[in-house]
């Protein structure tokens, strides 16, 4: 009997996507911490819903699925957050341009482009594909580690009784 993977993958994916999209909390994702956590969470939830020990491959699959879900949740969550943060980021870039006079021309051009950049664009689409690849790989790795860490112990194997010997 194979363990159910859909619900753990969805919950792990929502965890990956939301924590990766939140403005300050996403800094912990510099080493893919939230992605590994979401994959391991999916493996943990799968083990809790299954009476027998899960296989390591099942943990890797549920972690991979949670990574795919997490990339899509990240995209859906990042769009409104980016739109809400765009005026603040634009104002910060304009203040930086106004208060600094000795910026190199390349950095000044970059800040000028950033101050008027839309919240959603080609960069967001490219970042989604990068997140899709990274989330699937590291989610799978997190699910693999989660299956190893949270796997239930095998029930002891009781050997058959020794048959009596007749003399």
PDB file of N, CA, C and O in Angstrom, residues 59-134:
ATOM      1  N   UNK A  59       9.502   9.570   0.005  1.00  0.00           N
ATOM      2  CA  UNK A  59       9.846  10.877   0.556  1.00  0.00           C
ATOM      3  C   UNK A  59      10.409  11.809  -0.503  1.00  0.00           C
ATOM      4  O   UNK A  59      10.093  12.997  -0.537  1.00  0.00           O
ATOM      5  N   UNK A  60      11.247  11.257  -1.386  1.00  0.00           N
ATOM      6  CA  UNK A  60      11.815  12.076  -2.458  1.00  0.00           C
ATOM      7  C   UNK A  60      10.721  12.534  -3.417  1.00  0.00           C
ATOM      8  O   UNK A  60      10.723  13.689  -3.856  1.00  0.00           O
ATOM      9  N   UNK A  61       9.772  11.668  -3.727  1.00  0.00           N
ATOM     10  CA  UNK A  61       8.695  12.040  -4.658  1.00  0.00           C
ATOM     11  C   UNK A  61       7.801  13.109  -4.047  1.00  0.00           C
ATOM     12  O   UNK A  61       7.452  14.092  -4.712  1.00  0.00           O
ATOM     13  N   UNK A  62       7.417  12.931  -2.777  1.00  0.00           N
ATOM     14  CA  UNK A  62       6.542  13.932  -2.160  1.00  0.00           C
ATOM     15  C   UNK A  62       7.286  15.257  -1.988  1.00  0.00           C
ATOM     16  O   UNK A  62       6.689  16.334  -2.105  1.00  0.00           O
ATOM     17  N   UNK A  63       8.594  15.218  -1.761  1.00  0.00           N
ATOM     18  CA  UNK A  63       9.375  16.455  -1.694  1.00  0.00           C
ATOM     19  C   UNK A  63       9.448  17.148  -3.037  1.00  0.00           C
ATOM     20  O   UNK A  63       9.341  18.375  -3.129  1.00  0.00           O
ATOM     21  N   UNK A  64       9.612  16.374  -4.105  1.00  0.00           N
ATOM     22  CA  UNK A  64       9.630  16.937  -5.456  1.00  0.00           C
ATOM     23  C   UNK A  64       8.291  17.581  -5.779  1.00  0.00           C
ATOM     24  O   UNK A  64       8.237  18.705  -6.297  1.00  0.00           O
ATOM     25  N   UNK A  65       7.201  16.886  -5.462  1.00  0.00           N
ATOM     26  CA  UNK A  65       5.870  17.450  -5.711  1.00  0.00           C
ATOM     27  C   UNK A  65       5.628  18.718  -4.895  1.00  0.00           C
ATOM     28  O   UNK A  65       5.047  19.687  -5.390  1.00  0.00           O
ATOM     29  N   UNK A  66       6.099  18.723  -3.660  1.00  0.00           N
ATOM     30  CA  UNK A  66       5.929  19.930  -2.847  1.00  0.00           C
ATOM     31  C   UNK A  66       6.767  21.080  -3.395  1.00  0.00           C
ATOM     32  O   UNK A  66       6.371  22.242  -3.293  1.00  0.00           O
ATOM     33  N   UNK A  67       7.910  20.777  -4.001  1.00  0.00           N
ATOM     34  CA  UNK A  67       8.707  21.826  -4.638  1.00  0.00           C
ATOM     35  C   UNK A  67       8.005  22.432  -5.838  1.00  0.00           C
ATOM     36  O   UNK A  67       8.042  23.647  -6.047  1.00  0.00           O
ATOM     37  N   UNK A  68       7.346  21.597  -6.637  1.00  0.00           N
ATOM     38  CA  UNK A  68       6.591  22.106  -7.791  1.00  0.00           C
ATOM     39  C   UNK A  68       5.438  22.983  -7.317  1.00  0.00           C
ATOM     40  O   UNK A  68       5.239  24.100  -7.811  1.00  0.00           O
ATOM     41  N   UNK A  69       4.697  22.491  -6.330  1.00  0.00           N
ATOM     42  CA  UNK A  69       3.593  23.294  -5.777  1.00  0.00           C
ATOM     43  C   UNK A  69       4.135  24.577  -5.173  1.00  0.00           C
ATOM     44  O   UNK A  69       3.551  25.660  -5.343  1.00  0.00           O
ATOM     45  N   UNK A  70       5.265  24.487  -4.485  1.00  0.00           N
ATOM     46  CA  UNK A  70       5.856  25.663  -3.853  1.00  0.00           C
ATOM     47  C   UNK A  70       6.245  26.742  -4.835  1.00  0.00           C
ATOM     48  O   UNK A  70       6.094  27.933  -4.548  1.00  0.00           O
ATOM     49  N   UNK A  71       6.741  26.360  -6.013  1.00  0.00           N
ATOM     50  CA  UNK A  71       7.104  27.357  -7.026  1.00  0.00           C
ATOM     51  C   UNK A  71       5.862  28.108  -7.512  1.00  0.00           C
ATOM     52  O   UNK A  71       5.898  29.333  -7.689  1.00  0.00           O
ATOM     53  N   UNK A  72       4.771  27.390  -7.717  1.00  0.00           N
ATOM     54  CA  UNK A  72       3.543  28.051  -8.163  1.00  0.00           C
ATOM     55  C   UNK A  72       2.945  28.919  -7.059  1.00  0.00           C
ATOM     56  O   UNK A  72       2.462  30.018  -7.324  1.00  0.00           O
ATOM     57  N   UNK A  73       2.991  28.446  -5.824  1.00  0.00           N
ATOM     58  CA  UNK A  73       2.496  29.255  -4.701  1.00  0.00           C
ATOM     59  C   UNK A  73       3.371  30.494  -4.538  1.00  0.00           C
ATOM     60  O   UNK A  73       2.867  31.589  -4.265  1.00  0.00           O
ATOM     61  N   UNK A  74       4.687  30.342  -4.732  1.00  0.00           N
ATOM     62  CA  UNK A  74       5.589  31.496  -4.664  1.00  0.00           C
ATOM     63  C   UNK A  74       5.185  32.546  -5.703  1.00  0.00           C
ATOM     64  O   UNK A  74       5.136  33.741  -5.393  1.00  0.00           O
ATOM     65  N   UNK A  75       4.903  32.110  -6.926  1.00  0.00           N
ATOM     66  CA  UNK A  75       4.520  33.044  -7.981  1.00  0.00           C
ATOM     67  C   UNK A  75       3.226  33.763  -7.624  1.00  0.00           C
ATOM     68  O   UNK A  75       3.144  34.993  -7.716  1.00  0.00           O
ATOM     69  N   UNK A  76       2.239  33.008  -7.188  1.00  0.00           N
ATOM     70  CA  UNK A  76       0.942  33.602  -6.849  1.00  0.00           C
ATOM     71  C   UNK A  76       1.066  34.548  -5.662  1.00  0.00           C
ATOM     72  O   UNK A  76       0.411  35.589  -5.607  1.00  0.00           O
ATOM     73  N   UNK A  77       1.915  34.220  -4.709  1.00  0.00           N
ATOM     74  CA  UNK A  77       2.094  35.061  -3.523  1.00  0.00           C
ATOM     75  C   UNK A  77       2.988  36.258  -3.803  1.00  0.00           C
ATOM     76  O   UNK A  77       2.775  37.340  -3.253  1.00  0.00           O
ATOM     77  N   UNK A  78       3.980  36.097  -4.670  1.00  0.00           N
ATOM     78  CA  UNK A  78       4.932  37.174  -4.937  1.00  0.00           C
ATOM     79  C   UNK A  78       4.325  38.320  -5.735  1.00  0.00           C
ATOM     80  O   UNK A  78       4.768  39.462  -5.589  1.00  0.00           O
ATOM     81  N   UNK A  79       3.350  38.043  -6.560  1.00  0.00           N
ATOM     82  CA  UNK A  79       2.758  39.108  -7.384  1.00  0.00           C
ATOM     83  C   UNK A  79       2.102  40.184  -6.515  1.00  0.00           C
ATOM     84  O   UNK A  79       2.449  41.361  -6.636  1.00  0.00           O
ATOM     85  N   UNK A  80       1.181  39.845  -5.600  1.00  0.00           N
ATOM     86  CA  UNK A  80       0.604  40.925  -4.788  1.00  0.00           C
ATOM     87  C   UNK A  80       1.615  41.565  -3.835  1.00  0.00           C
ATOM     88  O   UNK A  80       1.549  42.775  -3.585  1.00  0.00           O
ATOM     89  N   UNK A  81       2.552  40.760  -3.320  1.00  0.00           N
ATOM     90  CA  UNK A  81       3.567  41.338  -2.432  1.00  0.00           C
ATOM     91  C   UNK A  81       4.444  42.303  -3.219  1.00  0.00           C
ATOM     92  O   UNK A  81       4.776  43.393  -2.746  1.00  0.00           O
ATOM     93  N   UNK A  82       4.827  41.929  -4.446  1.00  0.00           N
ATOM     94  CA  UNK A  82       5.633  42.817  -5.289  1.00  0.00           C
ATOM     95  C   UNK A  82       4.893  44.093  -5.644  1.00  0.00           C
ATOM     96  O   UNK A  82       5.487  45.178  -5.677  1.00  0.00           O
ATOM     97  N   UNK A  83       3.598  43.971  -5.913  1.00  0.00           N
ATOM     98  CA  UNK A  83       2.811  45.165  -6.229  1.00  0.00           C
ATOM     99  C   UNK A  83       2.680  46.078  -5.014  1.00  0.00           C
ATOM    100  O   UNK A  83       2.695  47.298  -5.145  1.00  0.00           O
ATOM    101  N   UNK A  84       2.568  45.486  -3.829  1.00  0.00           N
ATOM    102  CA  UNK A  84       2.452  46.295  -2.613  1.00  0.00           C
ATOM    103  C   UNK A  84       3.786  46.956  -2.259  1.00  0.00           C
ATOM    104  O   UNK A  84       3.814  48.068  -1.732  1.00  0.00           O
ATOM    105  N   UNK A  85       4.886  46.278  -2.554  1.00  0.00           N
ATOM    106  CA  UNK A  85       6.210  46.805  -2.201  1.00  0.00           C
ATOM    107  C   UNK A  85       6.779  47.751  -3.273  1.00  0.00           C
ATOM    108  O   UNK A  85       7.748  48.453  -3.003  1.00  0.00           O
ATOM    109  N   UNK A  86       6.221  47.758  -4.480  1.00  0.00           N
ATOM    110  CA  UNK A  86       6.776  48.551  -5.572  1.00  0.00           C
ATOM    111  C   UNK A  86       6.878  50.043  -5.249  1.00  0.00           C
ATOM    112  O   UNK A  86       7.924  50.649  -5.520  1.00  0.00           O
ATOM    113  N   UNK A  87       5.843  50.693  -4.687  1.00  0.00           N
ATOM    114  CA  UNK A  87       5.998  52.124  -4.373  1.00  0.00           C
ATOM    115  C   UNK A  87       7.108  52.383  -3.349  1.00  0.00           C
ATOM    116  O   UNK A  87       7.868  53.347  -3.482  1.00  0.00           O
ATOM    117  N   UNK A  88       7.220  51.527  -2.366  1.00  0.00           N
ATOM    118  CA  UNK A  88       8.258  51.680  -1.355  1.00  0.00           C
ATOM    119  C   UNK A  88       9.643  51.524  -1.979  1.00  0.00           C
ATOM    120  O   UNK A  88      10.556  52.317  -1.713  1.00  0.00           O
ATOM    121  N   UNK A  89       9.824  50.512  -2.825  1.00  0.00           N
ATOM    122  CA  UNK A  89      11.113  50.293  -3.477  1.00  0.00           C
ATOM    123  C   UNK A  89      11.449  51.430  -4.423  1.00  0.00           C
ATOM    124  O   UNK A  89      12.605  51.863  -4.507  1.00  0.00           O
ATOM    125  N   UNK A  90      10.465  51.933  -5.120  1.00  0.00           N
ATOM    126  CA  UNK A  90      10.690  53.052  -6.030  1.00  0.00           C
ATOM    127  C   UNK A  90      11.107  54.302  -5.260  1.00  0.00           C
ATOM    128  O   UNK A  90      12.036  55.012  -5.657  1.00  0.00           O
ATOM    129  N   UNK A  91      10.429  54.565  -4.143  1.00  0.00           N
ATOM    130  CA  UNK A  91      10.770  55.714  -3.325  1.00  0.00           C
ATOM    131  C   UNK A  91      12.184  55.597  -2.758  1.00  0.00           C
ATOM    132  O   UNK A  91      12.936  56.566  -2.719  1.00  0.00           O
ATOM    133  N   UNK A  92      12.557  54.389  -2.325  1.00  0.00           N
ATOM    134  CA  UNK A  92      13.902  54.173  -1.791  1.00  0.00           C
ATOM    135  C   UNK A  92      14.963  54.400  -2.864  1.00  0.00           C
ATOM    136  O   UNK A  92      16.011  55.002  -2.600  1.00  0.00           O
ATOM    137  N   UNK A  93      14.710  53.942  -4.087  1.00  0.00           N
ATOM    138  CA  UNK A  93      15.668  54.133  -5.175  1.00  0.00           C
ATOM    139  C   UNK A  93      15.786  55.615  -5.523  1.00  0.00           C
ATOM    140  O   UNK A  93      16.892  56.120  -5.761  1.00  0.00           O
ATOM    141  N   UNK A  94      14.667  56.341  -5.532  1.00  0.00           N
ATOM    142  CA  UNK A  94      14.715  57.776  -5.819  1.00  0.00           C
ATOM    143  C   UNK A  94      15.449  58.533  -4.725  1.00  0.00           C
ATOM    144  O   UNK A  94      16.220  59.456  -5.020  1.00  0.00           O
ATOM    145  N   UNK A  95      15.238  58.161  -3.478  1.00  0.00           N
ATOM    146  CA  UNK A  95      15.950  58.803  -2.369  1.00  0.00           C
ATOM    147  C   UNK A  95      17.449  58.537  -2.462  1.00  0.00           C
ATOM    148  O   UNK A  95      18.265  59.428  -2.209  1.00  0.00           O
ATOM    149  N   UNK A  96      17.814  57.343  -2.826  1.00  0.00           N
ATOM    150  CA  UNK A  96      19.233  57.008  -2.974  1.00  0.00           C
ATOM    151  C   UNK A  96      19.858  57.822  -4.092  1.00  0.00           C
ATOM    152  O   UNK A  96      20.974  58.338  -3.951  1.00  0.00           O
ATOM    153  N   UNK A  97      19.143  57.962  -5.196  1.00  0.00           N
ATOM    154  CA  UNK A  97      19.654  58.763  -6.316  1.00  0.00           C
ATOM    155  C   UNK A  97      19.802  60.232  -5.920  1.00  0.00           C
ATOM    156  O   UNK A  97      20.759  60.898  -6.315  1.00  0.00           O
ATOM    157  N   UNK A  98      18.852  60.741  -5.168  1.00  0.00           N
ATOM    158  CA  UNK A  98      18.870  62.151  -4.796  1.00  0.00           C
ATOM    159  C   UNK A  98      19.963  62.456  -3.768  1.00  0.00           C
ATOM    160  O   UNK A  98      20.587  63.516  -3.813  1.00  0.00           O
ATOM    161  N   UNK A  99      20.219  61.526  -2.842  1.00  0.00           N
ATOM    162  CA  UNK A  99      21.149  61.790  -1.753  1.00  0.00           C
ATOM    163  C   UNK A  99      22.604  61.442  -2.050  1.00  0.00           C
ATOM    164  O   UNK A  99      23.487  61.837  -1.296  1.00  0.00           O
ATOM    165  N   UNK A 100      22.861  60.717  -3.098  1.00  0.00           N
ATOM    166  CA  UNK A 100      24.246  60.355  -3.421  1.00  0.00           C
ATOM    167  C   UNK A 100      24.658  61.017  -4.718  1.00  0.00           C
ATOM    168  O   UNK A 100      23.952  60.971  -5.711  1.00  0.00           O
ATOM    169  N   UNK A 101      25.819  61.629  -4.670  1.00  0.00           N
ATOM    170  CA  UNK A 101      26.311  62.323  -5.863  1.00  0.00           C
ATOM    171  C   UNK A 101      27.478  61.595  -6.510  1.00  0.00           C
ATOM    172  O   UNK A 101      27.769  61.823  -7.677  1.00  0.00           O
ATOM    173  N   UNK A 102      28.149  60.734  -5.782  1.00  0.00           N
ATOM    174  CA  UNK A 102      29.345  60.079  -6.316  1.00  0.00           C
ATOM    175  C   UNK A 102      29.099  58.624  -6.718  1.00  0.00           C
ATOM    176  O   UNK A 102      29.956  57.775  -6.554  1.00  0.00           O
ATOM    177  N   UNK A 103      27.921  58.361  -7.253  1.00  0.00           N
ATOM    178  CA  UNK A 103      27.629  57.010  -7.734  1.00  0.00           C
ATOM    179  C   UNK A 103      28.270  56.781  -9.101  1.00  0.00           C
ATOM    180  O   UNK A 103      28.299  57.693  -9.932  1.00  0.00           O
ATOM    181  N   UNK A 104      28.762  55.589  -9.348  1.00  0.00           N
ATOM    182  CA  UNK A 104      29.233  55.282 -10.706  1.00  0.00           C
ATOM    183  C   UNK A 104      28.052  55.355 -11.684  1.00  0.00           C
ATOM    184  O   UNK A 104      26.908  55.087 -11.314  1.00  0.00           O
ATOM    185  N   UNK A 105      28.310  55.718 -12.936  1.00  0.00           N
ATOM    186  CA  UNK A 105      27.217  55.880 -13.901  1.00  0.00           C
ATOM    187  C   UNK A 105      26.406  54.598 -14.114  1.00  0.00           C
ATOM    188  O   UNK A 105      25.198  54.663 -14.326  1.00  0.00           O
ATOM    189  N   UNK A 106      27.058  53.440 -14.037  1.00  0.00           N
ATOM    190  CA  UNK A 106      26.332  52.183 -14.246  1.00  0.00           C
ATOM    191  C   UNK A 106      25.325  51.941 -13.118  1.00  0.00           C
ATOM    192  O   UNK A 106      24.182  51.538 -13.367  1.00  0.00           O
ATOM    193  N   UNK A 107      25.739  52.217 -11.885  1.00  0.00           N
ATOM    194  CA  UNK A 107      24.851  52.042 -10.749  1.00  0.00           C
ATOM    195  C   UNK A 107      23.721  53.064 -10.771  1.00  0.00           C
ATOM    196  O   UNK A 107      22.580  52.747 -10.453  1.00  0.00           O
ATOM    197  N   UNK A 108      24.043  54.294 -11.175  1.00  0.00           N
ATOM    198  CA  UNK A 108      23.002  55.325 -11.286  1.00  0.00           C
ATOM    199  C   UNK A 108      21.950  54.930 -12.318  1.00  0.00           C
ATOM    200  O   UNK A 108      20.750  55.056 -12.080  1.00  0.00           O
ATOM    201  N   UNK A 109      22.396  54.387 -13.458  1.00  0.00           N
ATOM    202  CA  UNK A 109      21.464  53.941 -14.500  1.00  0.00           C
ATOM    203  C   UNK A 109      20.598  52.801 -13.983  1.00  0.00           C
ATOM    204  O   UNK A 109      19.387  52.767 -14.233  1.00  0.00           O
ATOM    205  N   UNK A 110      21.209  51.879 -13.260  1.00  0.00           N
ATOM    206  CA  UNK A 110      20.467  50.752 -12.704  1.00  0.00           C
ATOM    207  C   UNK A 110      19.412  51.226 -11.711  1.00  0.00           C
ATOM    208  O   UNK A 110      18.262  50.772 -11.746  1.00  0.00           O
ATOM    209  N   UNK A 111      19.765  52.170 -10.827  1.00  0.00           N
ATOM    210  CA  UNK A 111      18.805  52.690  -9.859  1.00  0.00           C
ATOM    211  C   UNK A 111      17.693  53.481 -10.545  1.00  0.00           C
ATOM    212  O   UNK A 111      16.547  53.436 -10.098  1.00  0.00           O
ATOM    213  N   UNK A 112      18.015  54.193 -11.614  1.00  0.00           N
ATOM    214  CA  UNK A 112      16.976  54.920 -12.348  1.00  0.00           C
ATOM    215  C   UNK A 112      15.989  53.944 -12.985  1.00  0.00           C
ATOM    216  O   UNK A 112      14.785  54.195 -12.989  1.00  0.00           O
ATOM    217  N   UNK A 113      16.499  52.840 -13.519  1.00  0.00           N
ATOM    218  CA  UNK A 113      15.603  51.833 -14.098  1.00  0.00           C
ATOM    219  C   UNK A 113      14.782  51.155 -13.007  1.00  0.00           C
ATOM    220  O   UNK A 113      13.605  50.871 -13.198  1.00  0.00           O
ATOM    221  N   UNK A 114      15.394  50.919 -11.858  1.00  0.00           N
ATOM    222  CA  UNK A 114      14.719  50.256 -10.763  1.00  0.00           C
ATOM    223  C   UNK A 114      13.637  51.137 -10.159  1.00  0.00           C
ATOM    224  O   UNK A 114      12.618  50.639  -9.692  1.00  0.00           O
ATOM    225  N   UNK A 115      13.846  52.434 -10.171  1.00  0.00           N
ATOM    226  CA  UNK A 115      12.865  53.328  -9.551  1.00  0.00           C
ATOM    227  C   UNK A 115      11.574  53.400 -10.341  1.00  0.00           C
ATOM    228  O   UNK A 115      10.531  53.690  -9.783  1.00  0.00           O
ATOM    229  N   UNK A 116      11.603  53.103 -11.622  1.00  0.00           N
ATOM    230  CA  UNK A 116      10.381  53.133 -12.417  1.00  0.00           C
ATOM    231  C   UNK A 116       9.962  51.775 -12.908  1.00  0.00           C
ATOM    232  O   UNK A 116       9.066  51.659 -13.730  1.00  0.00           O
ATOM    233  N   UNK A 117      10.579  50.702 -12.410  1.00  0.00           N
ATOM    234  CA  UNK A 117      10.295  49.356 -12.904  1.00  0.00           C
ATOM    235  C   UNK A 117       8.953  48.853 -12.380  1.00  0.00           C
ATOM    236  O   UNK A 117       8.587  49.118 -11.243  1.00  0.00           O
ATOM    237  N   UNK A 118       8.217  48.143 -13.208  1.00  0.00           N
ATOM    238  CA  UNK A 118       6.963  47.551 -12.733  1.00  0.00           C
ATOM    239  C   UNK A 118       7.235  46.382 -11.798  1.00  0.00           C
ATOM    240  O   UNK A 118       8.307  45.778 -11.822  1.00  0.00           O
ATOM    241  N   UNK A 119       6.269  46.076 -10.967  1.00  0.00           N
ATOM    242  CA  UNK A 119       6.441  44.993 -10.003  1.00  0.00           C
ATOM    243  C   UNK A 119       6.439  43.625 -10.680  1.00  0.00           C
ATOM    244  O   UNK A 119       7.046  42.696 -10.195  1.00  0.00           O
ATOM    245  N   UNK A 120       5.737  43.512 -11.778  1.00  0.00           N
ATOM    246  CA  UNK A 120       5.629  42.233 -12.475  1.00  0.00           C
ATOM    247  C   UNK A 120       6.162  42.423 -13.884  1.00  0.00           C
ATOM    248  O   UNK A 120       5.836  43.393 -14.550  1.00  0.00           O
ATOM    249  N   UNK A 121       6.977  41.524 -14.339  1.00  0.00           N
ATOM    250  CA  UNK A 121       7.514  41.642 -15.680  1.00  0.00           C
ATOM    251  C   UNK A 121       8.269  40.395 -16.068  1.00  0.00           C
ATOM    252  O   UNK A 121       8.072  39.309 -15.525  1.00  0.00           O
ATOM    253  N   UNK A 122       9.173  40.592 -16.997  1.00  0.00           N
ATOM    254  CA  UNK A 122       9.958  39.480 -17.507  1.00  0.00           C
ATOM    255  C   UNK A 122      10.826  38.892 -16.393  1.00  0.00           C
ATOM    256  O   UNK A 122      11.016  37.675 -16.310  1.00  0.00           O
ATOM    257  N   UNK A 123      11.326  39.749 -15.520  1.00  0.00           N
ATOM    258  CA  UNK A 123      12.152  39.269 -14.416  1.00  0.00           C
ATOM    259  C   UNK A 123      11.396  38.319 -13.500  1.00  0.00           C
ATOM    260  O   UNK A 123      11.953  37.326 -13.030  1.00  0.00           O
ATOM    261  N   UNK A 124      10.124  38.591 -13.277  1.00  0.00           N
ATOM    262  CA  UNK A 124       9.310  37.721 -12.424  1.00  0.00           C
ATOM    263  C   UNK A 124       9.092  36.365 -13.097  1.00  0.00           C
ATOM    264  O   UNK A 124       9.145  35.323 -12.437  1.00  0.00           O
ATOM    265  N   UNK A 125       8.896  36.371 -14.395  1.00  0.00           N
ATOM    266  CA  UNK A 125       8.691  35.116 -15.130  1.00  0.00           C
ATOM    267  C   UNK A 125       9.975  34.292 -15.132  1.00  0.00           C
ATOM    268  O   UNK A 125       9.954  33.077 -14.901  1.00  0.00           O
ATOM    269  N   UNK A 126      11.105  34.950 -15.359  1.00  0.00           N
ATOM    270  CA  UNK A 126      12.380  34.230 -15.315  1.00  0.00           C
ATOM    271  C   UNK A 126      12.658  33.694 -13.921  1.00  0.00           C
ATOM    272  O   UNK A 126      13.139  32.566 -13.774  1.00  0.00           O
ATOM    273  N   UNK A 127      12.355  34.491 -12.924  1.00  0.00           N
ATOM    274  CA  UNK A 127      12.577  34.049 -11.551  1.00  0.00           C
ATOM    275  C   UNK A 127      11.682  32.864 -11.205  1.00  0.00           C
ATOM    276  O   UNK A 127      12.082  31.979 -10.439  1.00  0.00           O
ATOM    277  N   UNK A 128      10.477  32.813 -11.779  1.00  0.00           N
ATOM    278  CA  UNK A 128       9.596  31.664 -11.550  1.00  0.00           C
ATOM    279  C   UNK A 128      10.243  30.377 -12.063  1.00  0.00           C
ATOM    280  O   UNK A 128      10.211  29.351 -11.383  1.00  0.00           O
ATOM    281  N   UNK A 129      10.835  30.419 -13.250  1.00  0.00           N
ATOM    282  CA  UNK A 129      11.460  29.214 -13.786  1.00  0.00           C
ATOM    283  C   UNK A 129      12.689  28.815 -12.974  1.00  0.00           C
ATOM    284  O   UNK A 129      12.949  27.629 -12.772  1.00  0.00           O
ATOM    285  N   UNK A 130      13.421  29.800 -12.480  1.00  0.00           N
ATOM    286  CA  UNK A 130      14.548  29.497 -11.601  1.00  0.00           C
ATOM    287  C   UNK A 130      14.029  28.853 -10.313  1.00  0.00           C
ATOM    288  O   UNK A 130      14.570  27.849  -9.838  1.00  0.00           O
ATOM    289  N   UNK A 131      12.975  29.421  -9.738  1.00  0.00           N
ATOM    290  CA  UNK A 131      12.378  28.865  -8.521  1.00  0.00           C
ATOM    291  C   UNK A 131      11.836  27.462  -8.766  1.00  0.00           C
ATOM    292  O   UNK A 131      11.946  26.591  -7.894  1.00  0.00           O
ATOM    293  N   UNK A 132      11.274  27.230  -9.947  1.00  0.00           N
ATOM    294  CA  UNK A 132      10.730  25.912 -10.261  1.00  0.00           C
ATOM    295  C   UNK A 132      11.829  24.857 -10.232  1.00  0.00           C
ATOM    296  O   UNK A 132      11.677  23.793  -9.637  1.00  0.00           O
ATOM    297  N   UNK A 133      12.958  25.159 -10.833  1.00  0.00           N
ATOM    298  CA  UNK A 133      14.072  24.210 -10.862  1.00  0.00           C
ATOM    299  C   UNK A 133      14.654  24.025  -9.455  1.00  0.00           C
ATOM    300  O   UNK A 133      14.853  22.896  -8.988  1.00  0.00           O
ATOM    301  N   UNK A 134      14.904  25.133  -8.767  1.00  0.00           N
ATOM    302  CA  UNK A 134      15.511  25.051  -7.436  1.00  0.00           C
ATOM    303  C   UNK A 134      14.565  24.365  -6.442  1.00  0.00           C
ATOM    304  O   UNK A 134      14.990  23.523  -5.650  1.00  0.00           O
TER     305      UNK A 134
END
